[in-house]
GROMACS .gro file of C-alpha atoms in nm:
model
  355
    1UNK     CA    1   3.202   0.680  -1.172
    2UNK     CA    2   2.890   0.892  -1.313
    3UNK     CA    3   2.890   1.138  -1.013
    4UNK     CA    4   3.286   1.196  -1.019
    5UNK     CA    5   3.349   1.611  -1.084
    6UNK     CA    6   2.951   1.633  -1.164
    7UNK     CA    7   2.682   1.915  -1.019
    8UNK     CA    8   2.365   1.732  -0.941
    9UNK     CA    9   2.044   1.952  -0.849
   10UNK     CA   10   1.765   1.765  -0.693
   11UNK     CA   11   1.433   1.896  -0.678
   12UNK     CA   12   1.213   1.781  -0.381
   13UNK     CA   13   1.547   1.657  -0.209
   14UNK     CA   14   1.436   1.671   0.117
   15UNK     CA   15   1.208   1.428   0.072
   16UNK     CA   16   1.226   1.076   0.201
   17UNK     CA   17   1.390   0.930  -0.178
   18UNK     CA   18   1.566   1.275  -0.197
   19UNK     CA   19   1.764   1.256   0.146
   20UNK     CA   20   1.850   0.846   0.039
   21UNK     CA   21   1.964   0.990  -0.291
   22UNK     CA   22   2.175   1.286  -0.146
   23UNK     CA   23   2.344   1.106   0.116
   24UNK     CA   24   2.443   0.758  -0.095
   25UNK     CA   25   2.615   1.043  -0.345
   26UNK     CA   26   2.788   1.202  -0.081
   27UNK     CA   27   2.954   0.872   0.026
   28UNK     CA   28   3.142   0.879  -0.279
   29UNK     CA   29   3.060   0.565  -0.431
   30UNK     CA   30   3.003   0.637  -0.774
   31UNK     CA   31   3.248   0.936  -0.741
   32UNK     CA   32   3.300   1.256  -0.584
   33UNK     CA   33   3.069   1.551  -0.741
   34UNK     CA   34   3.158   1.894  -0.784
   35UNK     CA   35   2.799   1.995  -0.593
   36UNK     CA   36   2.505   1.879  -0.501
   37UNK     CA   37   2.228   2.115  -0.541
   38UNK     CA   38   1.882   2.079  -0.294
   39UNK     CA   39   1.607   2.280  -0.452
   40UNK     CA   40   1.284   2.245  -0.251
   41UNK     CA   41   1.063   2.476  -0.101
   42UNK     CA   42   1.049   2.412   0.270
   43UNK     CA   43   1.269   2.573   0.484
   44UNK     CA   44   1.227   2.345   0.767
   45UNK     CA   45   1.271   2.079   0.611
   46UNK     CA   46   1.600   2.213   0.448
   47UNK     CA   47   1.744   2.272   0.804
   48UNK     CA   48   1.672   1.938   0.972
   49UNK     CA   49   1.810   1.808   0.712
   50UNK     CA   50   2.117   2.059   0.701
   51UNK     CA   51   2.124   1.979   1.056
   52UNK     CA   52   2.100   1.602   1.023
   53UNK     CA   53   2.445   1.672   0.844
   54UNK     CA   54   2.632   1.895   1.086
   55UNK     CA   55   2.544   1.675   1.368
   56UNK     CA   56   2.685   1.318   1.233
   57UNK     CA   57   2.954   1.236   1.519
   58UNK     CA   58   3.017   0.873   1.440
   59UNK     CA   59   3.339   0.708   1.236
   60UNK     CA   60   3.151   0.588   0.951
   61UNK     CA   61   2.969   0.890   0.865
   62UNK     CA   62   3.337   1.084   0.818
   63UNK     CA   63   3.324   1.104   0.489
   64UNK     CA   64   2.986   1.216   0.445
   65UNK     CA   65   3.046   1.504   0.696
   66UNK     CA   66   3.398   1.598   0.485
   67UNK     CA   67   3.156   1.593   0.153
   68UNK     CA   68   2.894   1.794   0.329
   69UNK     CA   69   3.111   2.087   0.435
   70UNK     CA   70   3.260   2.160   0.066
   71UNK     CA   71   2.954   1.949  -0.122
   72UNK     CA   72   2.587   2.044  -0.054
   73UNK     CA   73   2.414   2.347  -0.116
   74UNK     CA   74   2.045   2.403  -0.029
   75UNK     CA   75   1.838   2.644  -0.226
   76UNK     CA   76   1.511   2.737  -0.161
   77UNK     CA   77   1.256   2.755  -0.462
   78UNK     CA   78   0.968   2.561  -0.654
   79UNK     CA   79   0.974   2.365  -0.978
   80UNK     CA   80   0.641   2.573  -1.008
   81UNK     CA   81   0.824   2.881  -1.082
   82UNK     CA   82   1.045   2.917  -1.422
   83UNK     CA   83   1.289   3.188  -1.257
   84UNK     CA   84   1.357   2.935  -0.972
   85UNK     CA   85   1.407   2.632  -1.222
   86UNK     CA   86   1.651   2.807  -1.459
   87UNK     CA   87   1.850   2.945  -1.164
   88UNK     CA   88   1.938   2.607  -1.026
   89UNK     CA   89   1.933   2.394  -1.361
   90UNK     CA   90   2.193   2.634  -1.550
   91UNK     CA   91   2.498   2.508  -1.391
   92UNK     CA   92   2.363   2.124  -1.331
   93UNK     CA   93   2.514   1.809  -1.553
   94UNK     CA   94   2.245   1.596  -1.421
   95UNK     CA   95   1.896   1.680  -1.291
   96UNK     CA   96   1.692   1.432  -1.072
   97UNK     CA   97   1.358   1.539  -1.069
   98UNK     CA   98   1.190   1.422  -0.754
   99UNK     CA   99   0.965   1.738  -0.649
  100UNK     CA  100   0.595   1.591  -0.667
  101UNK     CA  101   0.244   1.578  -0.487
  102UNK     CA  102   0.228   1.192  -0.431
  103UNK     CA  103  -0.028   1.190  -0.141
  104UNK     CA  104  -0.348   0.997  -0.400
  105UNK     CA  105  -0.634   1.151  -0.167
  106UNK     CA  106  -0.421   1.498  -0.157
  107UNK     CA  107  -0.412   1.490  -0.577
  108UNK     CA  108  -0.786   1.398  -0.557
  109UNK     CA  109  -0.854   1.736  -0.395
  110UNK     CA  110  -0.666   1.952  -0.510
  111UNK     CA  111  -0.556   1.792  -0.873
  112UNK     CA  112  -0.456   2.135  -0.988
  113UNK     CA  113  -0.197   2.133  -0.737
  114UNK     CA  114  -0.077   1.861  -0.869
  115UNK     CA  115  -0.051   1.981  -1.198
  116UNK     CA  116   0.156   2.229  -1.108
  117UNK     CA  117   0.416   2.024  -0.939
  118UNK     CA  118   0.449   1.753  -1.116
  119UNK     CA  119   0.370   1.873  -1.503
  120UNK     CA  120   0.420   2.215  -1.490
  121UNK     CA  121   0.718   2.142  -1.313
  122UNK     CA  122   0.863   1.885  -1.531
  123UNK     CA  123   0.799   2.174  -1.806
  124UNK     CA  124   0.986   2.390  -1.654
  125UNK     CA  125   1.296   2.179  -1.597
  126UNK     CA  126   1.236   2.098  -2.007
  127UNK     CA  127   1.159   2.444  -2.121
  128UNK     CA  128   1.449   2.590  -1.923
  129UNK     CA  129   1.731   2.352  -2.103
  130UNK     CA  130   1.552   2.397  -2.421
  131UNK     CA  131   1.530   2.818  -2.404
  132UNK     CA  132   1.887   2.863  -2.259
  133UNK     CA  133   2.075   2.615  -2.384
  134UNK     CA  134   2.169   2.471  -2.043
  135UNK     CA  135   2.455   2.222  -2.156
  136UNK     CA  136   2.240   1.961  -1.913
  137UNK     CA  137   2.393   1.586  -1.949
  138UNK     CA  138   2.105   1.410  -1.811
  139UNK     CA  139   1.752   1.498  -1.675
  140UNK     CA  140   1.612   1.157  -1.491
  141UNK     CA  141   1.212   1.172  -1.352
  142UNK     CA  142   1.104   1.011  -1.018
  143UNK     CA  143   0.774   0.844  -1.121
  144UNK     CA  144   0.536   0.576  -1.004
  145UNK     CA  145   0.355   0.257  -1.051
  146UNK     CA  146   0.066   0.481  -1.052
  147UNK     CA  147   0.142   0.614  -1.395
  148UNK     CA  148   0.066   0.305  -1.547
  149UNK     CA  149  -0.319   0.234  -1.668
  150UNK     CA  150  -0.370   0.555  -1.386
  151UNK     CA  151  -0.714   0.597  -1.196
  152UNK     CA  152  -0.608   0.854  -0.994
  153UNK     CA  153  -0.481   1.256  -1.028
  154UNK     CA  154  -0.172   1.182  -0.894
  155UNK     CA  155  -0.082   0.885  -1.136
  156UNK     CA  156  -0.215   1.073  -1.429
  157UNK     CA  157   0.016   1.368  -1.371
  158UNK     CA  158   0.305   1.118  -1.311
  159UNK     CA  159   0.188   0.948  -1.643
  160UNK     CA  160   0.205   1.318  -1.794
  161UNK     CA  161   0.548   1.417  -1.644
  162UNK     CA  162   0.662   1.072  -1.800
  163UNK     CA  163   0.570   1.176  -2.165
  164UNK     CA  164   0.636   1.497  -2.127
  165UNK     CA  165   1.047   1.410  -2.009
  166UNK     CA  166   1.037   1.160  -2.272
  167UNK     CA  167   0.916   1.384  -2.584
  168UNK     CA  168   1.224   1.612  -2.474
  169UNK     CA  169   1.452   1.445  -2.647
  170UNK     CA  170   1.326   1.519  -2.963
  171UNK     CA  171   1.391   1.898  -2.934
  172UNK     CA  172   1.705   1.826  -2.726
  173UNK     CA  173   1.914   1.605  -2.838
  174UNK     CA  174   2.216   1.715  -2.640
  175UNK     CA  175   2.030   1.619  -2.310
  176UNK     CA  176   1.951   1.271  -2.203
  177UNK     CA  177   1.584   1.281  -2.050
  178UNK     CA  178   1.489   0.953  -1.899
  179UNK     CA  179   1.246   0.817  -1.611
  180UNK     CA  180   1.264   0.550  -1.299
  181UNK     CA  181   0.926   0.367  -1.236
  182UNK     CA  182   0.901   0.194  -0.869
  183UNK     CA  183   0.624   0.131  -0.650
  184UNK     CA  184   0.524   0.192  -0.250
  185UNK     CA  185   0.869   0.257  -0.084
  186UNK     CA  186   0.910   0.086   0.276
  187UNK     CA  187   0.813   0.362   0.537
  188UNK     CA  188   0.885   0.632   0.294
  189UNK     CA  189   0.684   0.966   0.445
  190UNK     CA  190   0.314   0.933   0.350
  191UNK     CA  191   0.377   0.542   0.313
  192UNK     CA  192   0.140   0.267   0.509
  193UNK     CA  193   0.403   0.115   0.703
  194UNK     CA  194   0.451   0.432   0.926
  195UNK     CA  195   0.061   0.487   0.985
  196UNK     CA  196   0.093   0.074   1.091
  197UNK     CA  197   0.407   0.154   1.339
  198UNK     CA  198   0.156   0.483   1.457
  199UNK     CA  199  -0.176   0.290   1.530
  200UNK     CA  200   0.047  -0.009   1.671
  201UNK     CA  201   0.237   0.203   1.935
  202UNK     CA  202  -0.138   0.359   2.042
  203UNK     CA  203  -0.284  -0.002   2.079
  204UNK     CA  204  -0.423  -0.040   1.792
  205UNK     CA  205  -0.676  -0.099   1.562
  206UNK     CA  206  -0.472  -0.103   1.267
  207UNK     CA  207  -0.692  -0.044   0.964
  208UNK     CA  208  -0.654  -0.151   0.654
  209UNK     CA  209  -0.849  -0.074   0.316
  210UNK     CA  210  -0.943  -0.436   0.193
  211UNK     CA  211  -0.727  -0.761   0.277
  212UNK     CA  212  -0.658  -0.916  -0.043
  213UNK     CA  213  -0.506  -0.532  -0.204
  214UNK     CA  214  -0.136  -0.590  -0.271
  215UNK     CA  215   0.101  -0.347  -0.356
  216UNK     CA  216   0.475  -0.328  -0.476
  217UNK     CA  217   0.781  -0.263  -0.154
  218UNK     CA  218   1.100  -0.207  -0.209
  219UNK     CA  219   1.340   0.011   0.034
  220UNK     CA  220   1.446   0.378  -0.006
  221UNK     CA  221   1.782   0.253  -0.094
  222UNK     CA  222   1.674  -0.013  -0.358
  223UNK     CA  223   1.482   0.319  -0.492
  224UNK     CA  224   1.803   0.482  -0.527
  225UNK     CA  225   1.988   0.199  -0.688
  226UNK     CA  226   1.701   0.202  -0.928
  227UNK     CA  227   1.765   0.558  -1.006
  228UNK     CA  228   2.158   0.509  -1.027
  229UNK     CA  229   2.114   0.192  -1.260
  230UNK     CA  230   1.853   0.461  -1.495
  231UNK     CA  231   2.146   0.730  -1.484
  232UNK     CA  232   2.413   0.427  -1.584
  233UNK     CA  233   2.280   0.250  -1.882
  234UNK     CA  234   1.932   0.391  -1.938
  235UNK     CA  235   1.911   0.547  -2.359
  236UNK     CA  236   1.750   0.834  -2.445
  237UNK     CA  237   1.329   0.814  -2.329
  238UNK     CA  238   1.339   0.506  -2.176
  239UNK     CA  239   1.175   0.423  -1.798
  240UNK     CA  240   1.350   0.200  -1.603
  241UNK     CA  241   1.133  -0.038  -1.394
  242UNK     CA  242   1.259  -0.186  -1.028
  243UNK     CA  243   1.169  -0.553  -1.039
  244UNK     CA  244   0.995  -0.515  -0.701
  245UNK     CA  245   0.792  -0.824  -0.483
  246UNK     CA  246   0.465  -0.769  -0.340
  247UNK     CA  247   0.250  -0.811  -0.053
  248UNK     CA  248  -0.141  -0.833   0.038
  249UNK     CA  249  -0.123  -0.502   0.254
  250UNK     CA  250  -0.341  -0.743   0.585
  251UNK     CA  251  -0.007  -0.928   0.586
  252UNK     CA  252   0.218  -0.611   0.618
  253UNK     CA  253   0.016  -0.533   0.924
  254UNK     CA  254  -0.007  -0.887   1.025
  255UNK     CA  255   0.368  -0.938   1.010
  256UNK     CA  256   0.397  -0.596   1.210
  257UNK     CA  257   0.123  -0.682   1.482
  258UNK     CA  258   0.310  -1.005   1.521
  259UNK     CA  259   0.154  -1.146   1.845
  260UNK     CA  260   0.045  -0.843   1.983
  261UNK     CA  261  -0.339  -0.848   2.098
  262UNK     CA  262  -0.421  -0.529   1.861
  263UNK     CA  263  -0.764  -0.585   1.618
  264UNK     CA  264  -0.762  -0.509   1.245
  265UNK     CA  265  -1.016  -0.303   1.124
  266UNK     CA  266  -1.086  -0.309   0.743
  267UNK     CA  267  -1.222  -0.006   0.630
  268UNK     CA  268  -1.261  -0.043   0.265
  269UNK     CA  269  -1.087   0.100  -0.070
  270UNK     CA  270  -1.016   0.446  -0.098
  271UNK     CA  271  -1.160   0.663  -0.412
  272UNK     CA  272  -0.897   0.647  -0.665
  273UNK     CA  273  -0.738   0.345  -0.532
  274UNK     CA  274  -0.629   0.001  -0.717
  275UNK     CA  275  -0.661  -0.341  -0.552
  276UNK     CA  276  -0.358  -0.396  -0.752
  277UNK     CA  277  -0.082  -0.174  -0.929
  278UNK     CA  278   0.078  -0.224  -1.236
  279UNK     CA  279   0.442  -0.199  -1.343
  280UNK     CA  280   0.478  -0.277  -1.665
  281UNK     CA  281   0.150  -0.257  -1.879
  282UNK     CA  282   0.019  -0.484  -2.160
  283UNK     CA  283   0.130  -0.233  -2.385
  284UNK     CA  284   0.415  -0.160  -2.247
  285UNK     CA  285   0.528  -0.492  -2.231
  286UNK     CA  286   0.555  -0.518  -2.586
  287UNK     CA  287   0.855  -0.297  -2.558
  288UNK     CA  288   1.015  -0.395  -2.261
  289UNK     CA  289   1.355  -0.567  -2.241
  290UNK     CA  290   1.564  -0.674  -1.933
  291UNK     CA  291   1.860  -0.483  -1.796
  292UNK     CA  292   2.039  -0.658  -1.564
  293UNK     CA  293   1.815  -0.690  -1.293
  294UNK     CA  294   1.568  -0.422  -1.406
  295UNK     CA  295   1.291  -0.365  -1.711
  296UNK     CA  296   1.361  -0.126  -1.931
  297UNK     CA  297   1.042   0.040  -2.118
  298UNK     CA  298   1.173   0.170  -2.447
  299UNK     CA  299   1.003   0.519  -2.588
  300UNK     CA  300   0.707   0.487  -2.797
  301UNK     CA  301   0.865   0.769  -3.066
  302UNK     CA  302   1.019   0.613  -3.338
  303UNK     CA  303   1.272   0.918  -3.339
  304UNK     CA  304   1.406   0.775  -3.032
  305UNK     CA  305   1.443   0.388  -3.156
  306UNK     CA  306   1.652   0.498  -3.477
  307UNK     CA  307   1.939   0.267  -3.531
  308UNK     CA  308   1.878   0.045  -3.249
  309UNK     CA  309   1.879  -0.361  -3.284
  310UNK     CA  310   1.587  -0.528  -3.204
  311UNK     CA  311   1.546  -0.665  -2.871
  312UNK     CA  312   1.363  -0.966  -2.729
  313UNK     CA  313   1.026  -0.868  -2.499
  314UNK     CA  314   1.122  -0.919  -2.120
  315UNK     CA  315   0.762  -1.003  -2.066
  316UNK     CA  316   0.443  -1.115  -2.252
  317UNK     CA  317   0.153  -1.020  -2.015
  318UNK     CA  318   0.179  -0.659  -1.810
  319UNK     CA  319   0.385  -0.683  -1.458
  320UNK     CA  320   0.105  -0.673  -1.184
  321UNK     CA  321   0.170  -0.661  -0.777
  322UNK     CA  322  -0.123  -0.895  -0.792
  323UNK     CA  323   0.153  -1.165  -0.973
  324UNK     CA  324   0.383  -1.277  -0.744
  325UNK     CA  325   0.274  -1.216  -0.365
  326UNK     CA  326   0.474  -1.312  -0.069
  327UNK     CA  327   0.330  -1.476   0.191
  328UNK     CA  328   0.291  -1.363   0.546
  329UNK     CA  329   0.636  -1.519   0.644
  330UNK     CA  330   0.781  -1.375   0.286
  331UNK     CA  331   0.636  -1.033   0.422
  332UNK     CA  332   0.744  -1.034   0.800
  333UNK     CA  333   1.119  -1.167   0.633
  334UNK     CA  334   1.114  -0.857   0.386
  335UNK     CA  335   1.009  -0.593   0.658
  336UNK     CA  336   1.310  -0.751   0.943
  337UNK     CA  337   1.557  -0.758   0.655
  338UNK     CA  338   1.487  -0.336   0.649
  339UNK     CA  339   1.469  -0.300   0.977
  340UNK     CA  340   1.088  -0.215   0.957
  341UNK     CA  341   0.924  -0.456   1.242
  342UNK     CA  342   0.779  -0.275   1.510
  343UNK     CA  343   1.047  -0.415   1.765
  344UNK     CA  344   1.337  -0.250   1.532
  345UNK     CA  345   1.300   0.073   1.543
  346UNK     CA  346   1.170   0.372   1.753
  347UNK     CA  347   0.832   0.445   1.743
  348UNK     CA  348   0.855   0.777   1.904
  349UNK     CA  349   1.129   0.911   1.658
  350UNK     CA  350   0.963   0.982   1.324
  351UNK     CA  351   1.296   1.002   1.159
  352UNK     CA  352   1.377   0.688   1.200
  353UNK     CA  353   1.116   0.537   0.983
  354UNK     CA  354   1.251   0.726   0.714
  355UNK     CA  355   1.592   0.690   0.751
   0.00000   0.00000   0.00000
């Protein structure tokens, strides 16, 4: 029962991954914390999703409610500023860090921005357990297929924030810094699967960059059991990978036009996009072992391997979406297993794609 008696701060919690996390920790299932910290910087968002607590009414959501009263505090501040950082990561045992800038053409724009949030801010987190002496169990990072082999801003800063969690446990030892790796997250905010539902409820076209692009999916739940496997069995510096399927993104808008009349417009790729992302790299792969039904990437610092037994490489070539694609009935059978087709769920309540 990792959670059971624990204070858990999560930056960027009211984000789509965030408000999964919080509320699967507030059922109890892996225990009951002490707290649950919510450190963002958006007020707004911080009351709808106060709100969104206060106003469950339903049997099943009793326990939740109970936790919420006596459970969840919301702070508002920025992993940007030190002050802010050390305030909510003195009393913490475990830190998720899920703050970022994750929007690609946003980080193309503005890639200081992005710098800021998501290196700066992993420094801070870092610098204000190693200054202070924060007795911090674990610190776990929210990162990306985009940090692998990156072409864009956003998945080089995620590629930085993973080294830069991972060379903290040299200077730390007391504190357990490790790292989650997923890709696209179904009809997570910012996602393609909500822009799909948008252009579908108007009549269409749908666009789409360039048919045969595929791209990790998994759900904003598997996401968090990714990130409560990490926090269970994950050693010191190592990334834990979700072992994700993939789909060309024409047959995620196929399987969500279904046999509506509504025309597909390719558009073409993106700057800083990838036809296909990448998991695990070549590299990487040379260190990778299996973990149940993860990858685990172990650390490239030999500090960090001391005394461990070798273990057998999970994979011999690097972990591409491009590898294993459904196909369009694989894809529409994914999507209604989520709840994600167009017919199951309200197009005119925005919440409920991210939900």
């Amino acid at each position: 029962m990792i959670f059971e008696g624990k204070t858990i701060l999560v930056t960027g919690g009211t984000g789509s991954m965030g408000k999964t996390f919080v509320m699967r920790v507030l059922t109890g299932e892996l225990g009951t914390p002490q707290k649950i910290i919510v450190l963002s910087r958006d007020e707004a968002k911080q009351h709808d999703m106060r709100m969104s607590y206060l106003h469950k009414l339903v049997a099943t959501d009793e326990v939740i409610y109970r936790n919420f009263m006596n459970v969840l505090e919301f702070r508002i501040g920025d992993v940007r500023n030190y002050a802010d950082v050390c305030s909510a990561v003195k009393n913490a045992d475990i830190v998720v860090n899920a703050a970022a800038l994750k929007q690609v053409p946003a980080c193309e724009y503005f890639p200081t921005q992005a710098v800021l949030t998501n290196c700066i801010g992993a420094t801070n987190i870092v610098r204000a357990i190693e200054e202070n002496g924060y007795p911090v169990d674990t610190v776990i990072a929210i990162s990306t297929d985009k940090a692998c082999k990156p072409v864009n801003v956003m998945g080089m800063t995620k590629s930085i924030q993973e080294r830069i969690f991972t060379a903290a446990n040299i200077l730390n030892p007391k504190t357990r810094f490790i790292c989650v790796r997923y890709g696209n997250v179904l009809a997570s905010r910012g996602s393609v699967i909500p822009l799909f539902h948008e252009q579908i409820k108007n009549g269409g076209p749908v666009t789409i960059t360039v048919p045969g692009m595929t791209r990790f999916l998994l759900s904003l739940n598997q996401a968090v059991d990714t990130v409560f496997a990490a926090l269970r069995e994950a050693k010191r510096g190592e990334t834990y990978v979700a072992n994700a399927p993939s789909a060309t993104v024409m047959n995620i808008a196929k399987a969500l036009i279904g046999n509506r009349n509504i025309e597909i417009k390719i558009t073409g790729i993106r700057p800083a996009e990838k036809m296909h992302e990448i998991m695990v790299s070549e590299e990487e792969a040379t260190r990778c072992v299996k973990r149940g039904d993860y990858y685990a990437i172990r650390p490239m610092l030999p500090e960090l391997l001391e005394g461990e037994e070798l273990q057998t490489n999970a994979l011999n070539k690097e972990f591409s979406s491009a590898d294993t694609v459904l196909d369009l009935s694989g894809t529409s059978a994914l999507l209604k297993k989520h709840g994600l087709m167009v017919e199951d769920v309200d197009l005119h309540n925005s919440d409920e794609l991210l939900r």
